Short mmCIF file of C-alpha atoms and ligand atoms in Angstrom, two decimals:
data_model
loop_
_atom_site.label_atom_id
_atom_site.label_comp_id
_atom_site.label_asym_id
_atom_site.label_seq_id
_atom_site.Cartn_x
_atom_site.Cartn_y
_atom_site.Cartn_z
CA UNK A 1 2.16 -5.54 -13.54
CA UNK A 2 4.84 -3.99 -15.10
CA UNK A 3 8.52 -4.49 -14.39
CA UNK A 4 11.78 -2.83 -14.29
CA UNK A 5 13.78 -5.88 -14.30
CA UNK A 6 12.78 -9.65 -14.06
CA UNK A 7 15.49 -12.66 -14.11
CA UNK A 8 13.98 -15.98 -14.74
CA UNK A 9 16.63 -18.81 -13.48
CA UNK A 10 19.73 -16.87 -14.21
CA UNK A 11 22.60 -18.53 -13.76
CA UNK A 12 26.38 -17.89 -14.80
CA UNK A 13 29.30 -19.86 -13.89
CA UNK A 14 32.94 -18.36 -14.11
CA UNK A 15 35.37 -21.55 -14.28
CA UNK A 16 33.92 -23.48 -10.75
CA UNK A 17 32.60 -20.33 -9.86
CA UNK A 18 28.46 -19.97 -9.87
CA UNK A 19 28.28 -16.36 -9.88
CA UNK A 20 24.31 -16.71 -10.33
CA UNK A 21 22.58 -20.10 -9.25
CA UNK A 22 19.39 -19.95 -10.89
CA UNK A 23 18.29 -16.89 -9.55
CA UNK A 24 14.56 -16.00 -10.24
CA UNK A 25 14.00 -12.45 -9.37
CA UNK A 26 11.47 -9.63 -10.23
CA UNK A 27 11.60 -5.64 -9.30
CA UNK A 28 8.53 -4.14 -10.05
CA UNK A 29 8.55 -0.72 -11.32
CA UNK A 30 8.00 2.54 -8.97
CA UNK A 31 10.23 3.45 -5.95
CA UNK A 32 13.52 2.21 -4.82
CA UNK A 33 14.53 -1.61 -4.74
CA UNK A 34 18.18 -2.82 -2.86
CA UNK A 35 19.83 -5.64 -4.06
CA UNK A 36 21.53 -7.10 -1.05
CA UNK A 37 24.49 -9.67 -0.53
CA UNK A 38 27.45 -10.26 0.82
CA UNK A 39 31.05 -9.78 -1.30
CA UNK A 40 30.70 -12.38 -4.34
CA UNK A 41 27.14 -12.90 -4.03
CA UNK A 42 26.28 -12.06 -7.66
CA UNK A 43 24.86 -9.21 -7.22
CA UNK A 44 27.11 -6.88 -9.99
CA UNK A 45 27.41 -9.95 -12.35
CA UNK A 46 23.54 -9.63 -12.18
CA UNK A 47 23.87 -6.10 -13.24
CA UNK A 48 25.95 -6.86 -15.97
CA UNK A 49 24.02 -9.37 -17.31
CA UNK A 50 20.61 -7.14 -17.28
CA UNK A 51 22.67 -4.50 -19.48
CA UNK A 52 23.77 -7.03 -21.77
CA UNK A 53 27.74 -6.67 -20.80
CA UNK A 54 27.48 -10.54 -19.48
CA UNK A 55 25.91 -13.22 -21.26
CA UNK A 56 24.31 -15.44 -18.89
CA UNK A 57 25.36 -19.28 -18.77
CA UNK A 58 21.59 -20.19 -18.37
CA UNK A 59 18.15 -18.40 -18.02
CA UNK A 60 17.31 -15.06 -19.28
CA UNK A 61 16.67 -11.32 -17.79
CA UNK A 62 14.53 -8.51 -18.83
CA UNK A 63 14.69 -4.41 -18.39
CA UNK A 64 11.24 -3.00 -19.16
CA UNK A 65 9.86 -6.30 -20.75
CA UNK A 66 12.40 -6.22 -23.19
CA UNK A 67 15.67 -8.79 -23.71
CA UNK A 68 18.98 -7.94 -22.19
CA UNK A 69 20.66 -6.11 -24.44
CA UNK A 70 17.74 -4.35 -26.22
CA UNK A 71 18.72 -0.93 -27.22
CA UNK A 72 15.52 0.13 -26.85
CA UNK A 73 15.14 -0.53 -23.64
CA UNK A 74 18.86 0.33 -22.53
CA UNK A 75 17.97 3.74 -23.51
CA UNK A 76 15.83 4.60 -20.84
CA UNK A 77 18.30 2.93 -18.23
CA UNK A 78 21.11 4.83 -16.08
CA UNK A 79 23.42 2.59 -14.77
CA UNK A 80 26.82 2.88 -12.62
CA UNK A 81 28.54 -0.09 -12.08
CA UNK A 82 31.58 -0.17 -9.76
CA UNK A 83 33.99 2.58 -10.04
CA UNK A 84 33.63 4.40 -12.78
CA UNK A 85 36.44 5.90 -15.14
CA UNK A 86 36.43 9.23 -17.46
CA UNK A 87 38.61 10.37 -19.62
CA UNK A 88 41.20 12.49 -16.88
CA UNK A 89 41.68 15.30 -18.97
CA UNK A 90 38.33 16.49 -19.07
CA UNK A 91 36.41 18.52 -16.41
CA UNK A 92 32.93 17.60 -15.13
CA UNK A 93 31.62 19.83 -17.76
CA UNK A 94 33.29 18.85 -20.39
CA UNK A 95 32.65 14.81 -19.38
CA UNK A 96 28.68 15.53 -19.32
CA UNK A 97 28.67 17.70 -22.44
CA UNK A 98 30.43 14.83 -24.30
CA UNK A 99 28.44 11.95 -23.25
CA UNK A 100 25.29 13.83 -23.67
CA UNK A 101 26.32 14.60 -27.69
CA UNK A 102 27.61 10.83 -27.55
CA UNK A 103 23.56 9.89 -26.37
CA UNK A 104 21.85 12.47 -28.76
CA UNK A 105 20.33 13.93 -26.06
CA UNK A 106 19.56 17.27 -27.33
CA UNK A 107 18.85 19.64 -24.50
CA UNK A 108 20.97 18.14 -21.63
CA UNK A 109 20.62 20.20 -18.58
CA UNK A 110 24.57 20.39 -17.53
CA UNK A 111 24.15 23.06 -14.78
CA UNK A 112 21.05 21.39 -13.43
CA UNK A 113 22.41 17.52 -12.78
CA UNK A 114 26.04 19.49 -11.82
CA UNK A 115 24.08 21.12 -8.83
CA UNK A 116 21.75 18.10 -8.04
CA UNK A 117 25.07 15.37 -7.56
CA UNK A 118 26.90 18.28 -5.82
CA UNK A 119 29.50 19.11 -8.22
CA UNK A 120 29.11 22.80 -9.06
CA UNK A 121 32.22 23.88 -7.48
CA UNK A 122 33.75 21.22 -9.09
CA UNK A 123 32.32 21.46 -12.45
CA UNK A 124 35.25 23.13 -13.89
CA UNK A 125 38.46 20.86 -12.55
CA UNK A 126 39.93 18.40 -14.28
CA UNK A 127 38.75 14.45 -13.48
CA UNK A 128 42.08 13.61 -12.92
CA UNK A 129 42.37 14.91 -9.35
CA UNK A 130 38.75 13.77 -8.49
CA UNK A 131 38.25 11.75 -4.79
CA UNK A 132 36.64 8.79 -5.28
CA UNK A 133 33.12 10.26 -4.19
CA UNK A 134 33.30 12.68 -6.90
CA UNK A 135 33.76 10.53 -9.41
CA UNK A 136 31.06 8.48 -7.94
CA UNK A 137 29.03 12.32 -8.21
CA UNK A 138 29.69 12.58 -11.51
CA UNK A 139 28.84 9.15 -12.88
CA UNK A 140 25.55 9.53 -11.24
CA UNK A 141 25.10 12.83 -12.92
CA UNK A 142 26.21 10.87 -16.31
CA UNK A 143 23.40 8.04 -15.72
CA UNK A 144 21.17 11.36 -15.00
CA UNK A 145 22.00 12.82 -18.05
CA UNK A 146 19.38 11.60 -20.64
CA UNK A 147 16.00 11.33 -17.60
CA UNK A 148 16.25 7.27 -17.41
CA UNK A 149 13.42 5.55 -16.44
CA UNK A 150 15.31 3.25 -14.43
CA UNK A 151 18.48 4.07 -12.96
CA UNK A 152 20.93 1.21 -11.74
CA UNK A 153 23.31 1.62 -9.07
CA UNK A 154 26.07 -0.55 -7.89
CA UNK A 155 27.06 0.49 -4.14
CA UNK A 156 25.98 4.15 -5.30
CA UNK A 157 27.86 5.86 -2.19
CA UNK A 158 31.20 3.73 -1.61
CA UNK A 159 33.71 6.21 -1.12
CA UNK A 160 31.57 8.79 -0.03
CA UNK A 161 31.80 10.90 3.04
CA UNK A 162 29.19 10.56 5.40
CA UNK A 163 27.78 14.29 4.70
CA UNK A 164 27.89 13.02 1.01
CA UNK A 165 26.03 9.69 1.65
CA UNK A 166 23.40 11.96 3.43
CA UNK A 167 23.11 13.86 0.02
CA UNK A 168 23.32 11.21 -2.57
CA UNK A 169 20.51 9.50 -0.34
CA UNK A 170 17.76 12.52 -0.36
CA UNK A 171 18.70 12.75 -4.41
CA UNK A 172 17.57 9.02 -4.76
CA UNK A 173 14.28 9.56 -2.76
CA UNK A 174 13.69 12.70 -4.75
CA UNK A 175 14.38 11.01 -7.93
CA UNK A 176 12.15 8.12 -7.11
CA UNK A 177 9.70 10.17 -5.37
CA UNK A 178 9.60 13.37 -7.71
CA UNK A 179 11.16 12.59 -11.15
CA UNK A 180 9.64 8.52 -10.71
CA UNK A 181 12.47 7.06 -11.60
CA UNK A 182 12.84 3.63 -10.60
CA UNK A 183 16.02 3.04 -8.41
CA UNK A 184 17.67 -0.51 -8.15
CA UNK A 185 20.47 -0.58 -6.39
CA UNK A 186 23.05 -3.08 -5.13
CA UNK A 187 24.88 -2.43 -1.71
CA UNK A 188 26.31 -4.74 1.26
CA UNK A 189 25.45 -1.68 3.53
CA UNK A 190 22.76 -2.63 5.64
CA UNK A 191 21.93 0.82 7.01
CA UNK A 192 22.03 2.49 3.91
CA UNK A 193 19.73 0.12 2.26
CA UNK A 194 16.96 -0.13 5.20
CA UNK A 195 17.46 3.86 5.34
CA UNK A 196 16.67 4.22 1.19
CA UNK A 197 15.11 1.00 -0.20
CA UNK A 198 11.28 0.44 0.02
CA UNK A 199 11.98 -3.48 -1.13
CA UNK A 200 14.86 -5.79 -0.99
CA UNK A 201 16.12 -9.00 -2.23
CA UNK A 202 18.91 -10.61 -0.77
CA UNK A 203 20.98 -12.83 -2.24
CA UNK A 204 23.80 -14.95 -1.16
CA UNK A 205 26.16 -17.33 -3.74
CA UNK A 206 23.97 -16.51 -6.39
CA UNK A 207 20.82 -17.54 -4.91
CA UNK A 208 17.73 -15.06 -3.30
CA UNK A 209 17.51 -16.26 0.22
CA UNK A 210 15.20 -13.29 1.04
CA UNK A 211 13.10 -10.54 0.23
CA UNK A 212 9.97 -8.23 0.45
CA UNK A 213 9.09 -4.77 1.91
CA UNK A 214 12.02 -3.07 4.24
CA UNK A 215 8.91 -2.46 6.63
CA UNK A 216 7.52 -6.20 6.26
CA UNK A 217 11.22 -7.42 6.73
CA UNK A 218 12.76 -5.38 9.91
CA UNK A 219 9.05 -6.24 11.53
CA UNK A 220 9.65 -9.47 11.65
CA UNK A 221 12.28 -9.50 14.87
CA UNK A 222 10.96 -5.92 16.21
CA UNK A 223 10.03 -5.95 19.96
CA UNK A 224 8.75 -4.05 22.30
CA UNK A 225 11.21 -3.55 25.72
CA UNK A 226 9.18 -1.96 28.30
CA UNK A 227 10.92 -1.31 31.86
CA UNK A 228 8.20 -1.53 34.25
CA UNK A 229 6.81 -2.60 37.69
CA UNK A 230 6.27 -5.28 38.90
CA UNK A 231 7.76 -7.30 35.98
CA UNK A 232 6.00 -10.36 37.08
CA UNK A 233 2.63 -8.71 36.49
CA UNK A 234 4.14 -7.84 33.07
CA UNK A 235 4.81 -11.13 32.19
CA UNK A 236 1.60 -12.37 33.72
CA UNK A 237 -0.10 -10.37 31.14
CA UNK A 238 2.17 -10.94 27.98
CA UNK A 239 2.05 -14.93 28.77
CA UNK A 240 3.82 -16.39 25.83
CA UNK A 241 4.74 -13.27 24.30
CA UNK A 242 6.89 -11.69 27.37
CA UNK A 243 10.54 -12.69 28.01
CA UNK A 244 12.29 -11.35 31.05
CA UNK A 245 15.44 -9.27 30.41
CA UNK A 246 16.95 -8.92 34.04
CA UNK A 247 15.29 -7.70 36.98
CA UNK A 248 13.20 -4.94 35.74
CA UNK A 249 12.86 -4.94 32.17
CA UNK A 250 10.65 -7.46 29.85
CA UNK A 251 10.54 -7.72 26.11
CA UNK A 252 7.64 -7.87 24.55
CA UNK A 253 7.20 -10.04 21.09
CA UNK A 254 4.81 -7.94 19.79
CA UNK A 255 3.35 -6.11 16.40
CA UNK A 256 3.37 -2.52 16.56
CA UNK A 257 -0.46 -3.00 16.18
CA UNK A 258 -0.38 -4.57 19.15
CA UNK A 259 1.66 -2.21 21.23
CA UNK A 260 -2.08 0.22 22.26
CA UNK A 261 -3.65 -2.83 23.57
CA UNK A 262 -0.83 -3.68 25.83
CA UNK A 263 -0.13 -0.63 26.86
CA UNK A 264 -3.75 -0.06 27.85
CA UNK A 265 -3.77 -3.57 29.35
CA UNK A 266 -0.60 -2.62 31.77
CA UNK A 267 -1.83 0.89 32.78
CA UNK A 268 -5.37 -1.07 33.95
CA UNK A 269 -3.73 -3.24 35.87
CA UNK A 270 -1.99 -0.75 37.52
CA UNK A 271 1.66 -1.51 36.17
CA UNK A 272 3.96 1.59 36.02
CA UNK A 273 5.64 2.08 32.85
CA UNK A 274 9.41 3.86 33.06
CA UNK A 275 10.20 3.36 29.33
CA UNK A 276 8.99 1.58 26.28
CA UNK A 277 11.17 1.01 23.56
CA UNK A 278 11.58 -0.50 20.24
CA UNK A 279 14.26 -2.73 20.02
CA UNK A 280 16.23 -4.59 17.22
CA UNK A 281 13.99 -4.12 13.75
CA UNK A 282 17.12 -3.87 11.51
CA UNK A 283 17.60 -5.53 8.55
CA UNK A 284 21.05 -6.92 9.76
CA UNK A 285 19.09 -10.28 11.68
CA UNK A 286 17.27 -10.94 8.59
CA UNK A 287 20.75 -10.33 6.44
CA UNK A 288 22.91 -12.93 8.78
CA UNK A 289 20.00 -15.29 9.40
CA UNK A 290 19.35 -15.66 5.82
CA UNK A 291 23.20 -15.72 4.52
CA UNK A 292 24.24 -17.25 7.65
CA UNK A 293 27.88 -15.41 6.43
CA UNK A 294 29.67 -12.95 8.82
CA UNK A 295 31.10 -10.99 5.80
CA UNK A 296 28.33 -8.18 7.41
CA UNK A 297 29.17 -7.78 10.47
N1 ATP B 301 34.85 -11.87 -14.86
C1 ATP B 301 34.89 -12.77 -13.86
N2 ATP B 301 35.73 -13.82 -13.91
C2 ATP B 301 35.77 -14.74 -12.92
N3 ATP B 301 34.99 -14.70 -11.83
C3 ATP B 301 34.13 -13.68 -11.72
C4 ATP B 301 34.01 -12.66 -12.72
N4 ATP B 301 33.07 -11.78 -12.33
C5 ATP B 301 32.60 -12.21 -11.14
N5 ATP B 301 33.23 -13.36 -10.78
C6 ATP B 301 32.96 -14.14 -9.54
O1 ATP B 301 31.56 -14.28 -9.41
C7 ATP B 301 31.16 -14.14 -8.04
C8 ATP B 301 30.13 -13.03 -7.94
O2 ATP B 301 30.76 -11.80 -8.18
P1 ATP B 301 30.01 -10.40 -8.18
O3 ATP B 301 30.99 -9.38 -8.57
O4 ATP B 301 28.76 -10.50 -8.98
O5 ATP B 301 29.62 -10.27 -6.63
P2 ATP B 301 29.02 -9.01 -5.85
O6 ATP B 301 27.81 -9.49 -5.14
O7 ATP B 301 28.87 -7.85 -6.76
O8 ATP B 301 30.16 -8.75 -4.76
P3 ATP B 301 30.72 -7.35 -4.13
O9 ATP B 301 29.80 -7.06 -2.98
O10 ATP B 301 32.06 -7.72 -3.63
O11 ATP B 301 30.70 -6.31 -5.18
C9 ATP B 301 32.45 -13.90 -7.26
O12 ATP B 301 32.87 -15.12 -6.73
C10 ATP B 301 33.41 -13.39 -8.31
O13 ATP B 301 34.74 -13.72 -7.96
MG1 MG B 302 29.69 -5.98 -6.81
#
């Protein structure tokens, strides 16, 4: 298998601090991984380490089988990490057209990233008087520039409008989908991550407490609330799976595979079904169970 980015008991220590506890991690290469923790988990420092900006205390990290560091290898990365900063006097244009000359990339497509980050209207004003999501546009469109393979994103949409989150989120799936870029990004927002991210990892004082598919993950405390008569019937059925939730309602501790069968199983015994519903199935239970940390909620 090949991977966009493997860490192999990482750890770096600031003072007291243990950034990164021997963290062992690996990201495979195809779709779009999150990189999930609370505030001062690690995740940036790991970041900075994979691009070679950090050397790490212990343990080593790799971006496309090669060294941190490798130039090689750093040229087919994007990467944005925490708020970015241009030179003020320059427009959008200008910004792009200067980093692409700076990369040698000979045919940079300007007008097409401009358009894709939402920033043609833009692409003409000065940095200086940029919002924080636009400047958060526009380093995206910079990490665009030369087609990386892999693109790196540190909380991608912080500062961003909620119509603008919505946008910077279909660009990621397109770009991971369409153009096969690999996305890793690091977030503390639950809901964007389970919304964008096909895998996580989840890390917490430097350590990975969990990971694995979003799908695999949220499954894990989904159930089934059906509101239906008679309840005791309900639970007669379920046996060890059913819970009672008040007078009318049960919950059901079942696998969506699972969910015909019962179904069929109630209508037989002629239980009348008001609602079923799927409840819970977020990645916030797995998040506070495995950092045990409120800094989420
Ligand atoms: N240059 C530095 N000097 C001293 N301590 C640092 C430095 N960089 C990071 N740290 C510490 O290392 C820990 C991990 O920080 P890091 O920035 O990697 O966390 P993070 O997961 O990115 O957090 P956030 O969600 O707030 O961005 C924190 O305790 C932080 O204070
Ligand atoms: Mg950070």
């Amino acid at each position: 298998m090949s991977f966009a980015l493997e860490a192999v008991g990482v750890s770096k220590t600031y003072g007291t601090v243990k950034a990164l506890d021997g963290l062992t991690l690996e990201i495979p290469r195809g779709g779009i991984f999150g990189i999930l923790g609370p505030n001062g988990a690690g995740k940036s420092t790991l970041f900075r380490i994979v691009l070679g900006l950090v050397r790490p205390t212990l343990g080593e990290t790799r971006l496309l089988g090669a060294p941190a560091g490798d130039i090689g290898a750093l040229r087919r990365i994007g990467a944005v990490i925490e708020t970015p900063r241009f030179l003020p006097w320059l427009t959008a244009r200008e910004t792009l057209k200067m980093l692409a000359l700076e990369s040698g990339e000979k045919a940079p497509d300007i007008d097409g990233w401009l358009s894709r980050v939402g920033l043609t209207e833009a692409a003409d004003r000065k940095v200086n008087g940029y919002s924080v999501g636009m400047k958060q546009r526009l380093a995206l469109a910079a990490a665009l520039l030369t087609k990386p393979e892999v693109l790196i994103l540190d909380e991608p949409t912080s500062g961003m409008d909620p119509a603008g989150i919505l946008e910077i989120r279909a660009l990621m799936r397109e770009l991971a989908d369409r153009d096969g870029v690999t996305i890793i990004l690091a977030s503390h927002q639950l809901d964007e991550v389970q919304r964008v991210c096909d895998s996580v990892a989840i890390l917490d004082r430097g350590k990975l407490v969990a990971g694995g598919r979003v799908d695999a993950l949220t499954g894990i405390n989904e159930r089934l609330r059906l509101i239906a008569t008679p309840t005791a019937q309900v639970l007669e059925i379920l046996g060890a799976k059913g819970t009672a939730d008040g007078e009318h309602a049960v919950f059901a501790a079942i696998t969506r595979n699972e969910a015909p069968a019962l179904i069929k199983a109630l209508a037989r015994a002629d239980v009348d079904i008001t609602e079923a519903r799927w409840i819970g199935g977020d990645l916030e239970k797995v998040f506070l169970d495995s950092t045990g940390d409120a800094d989420a909620r």
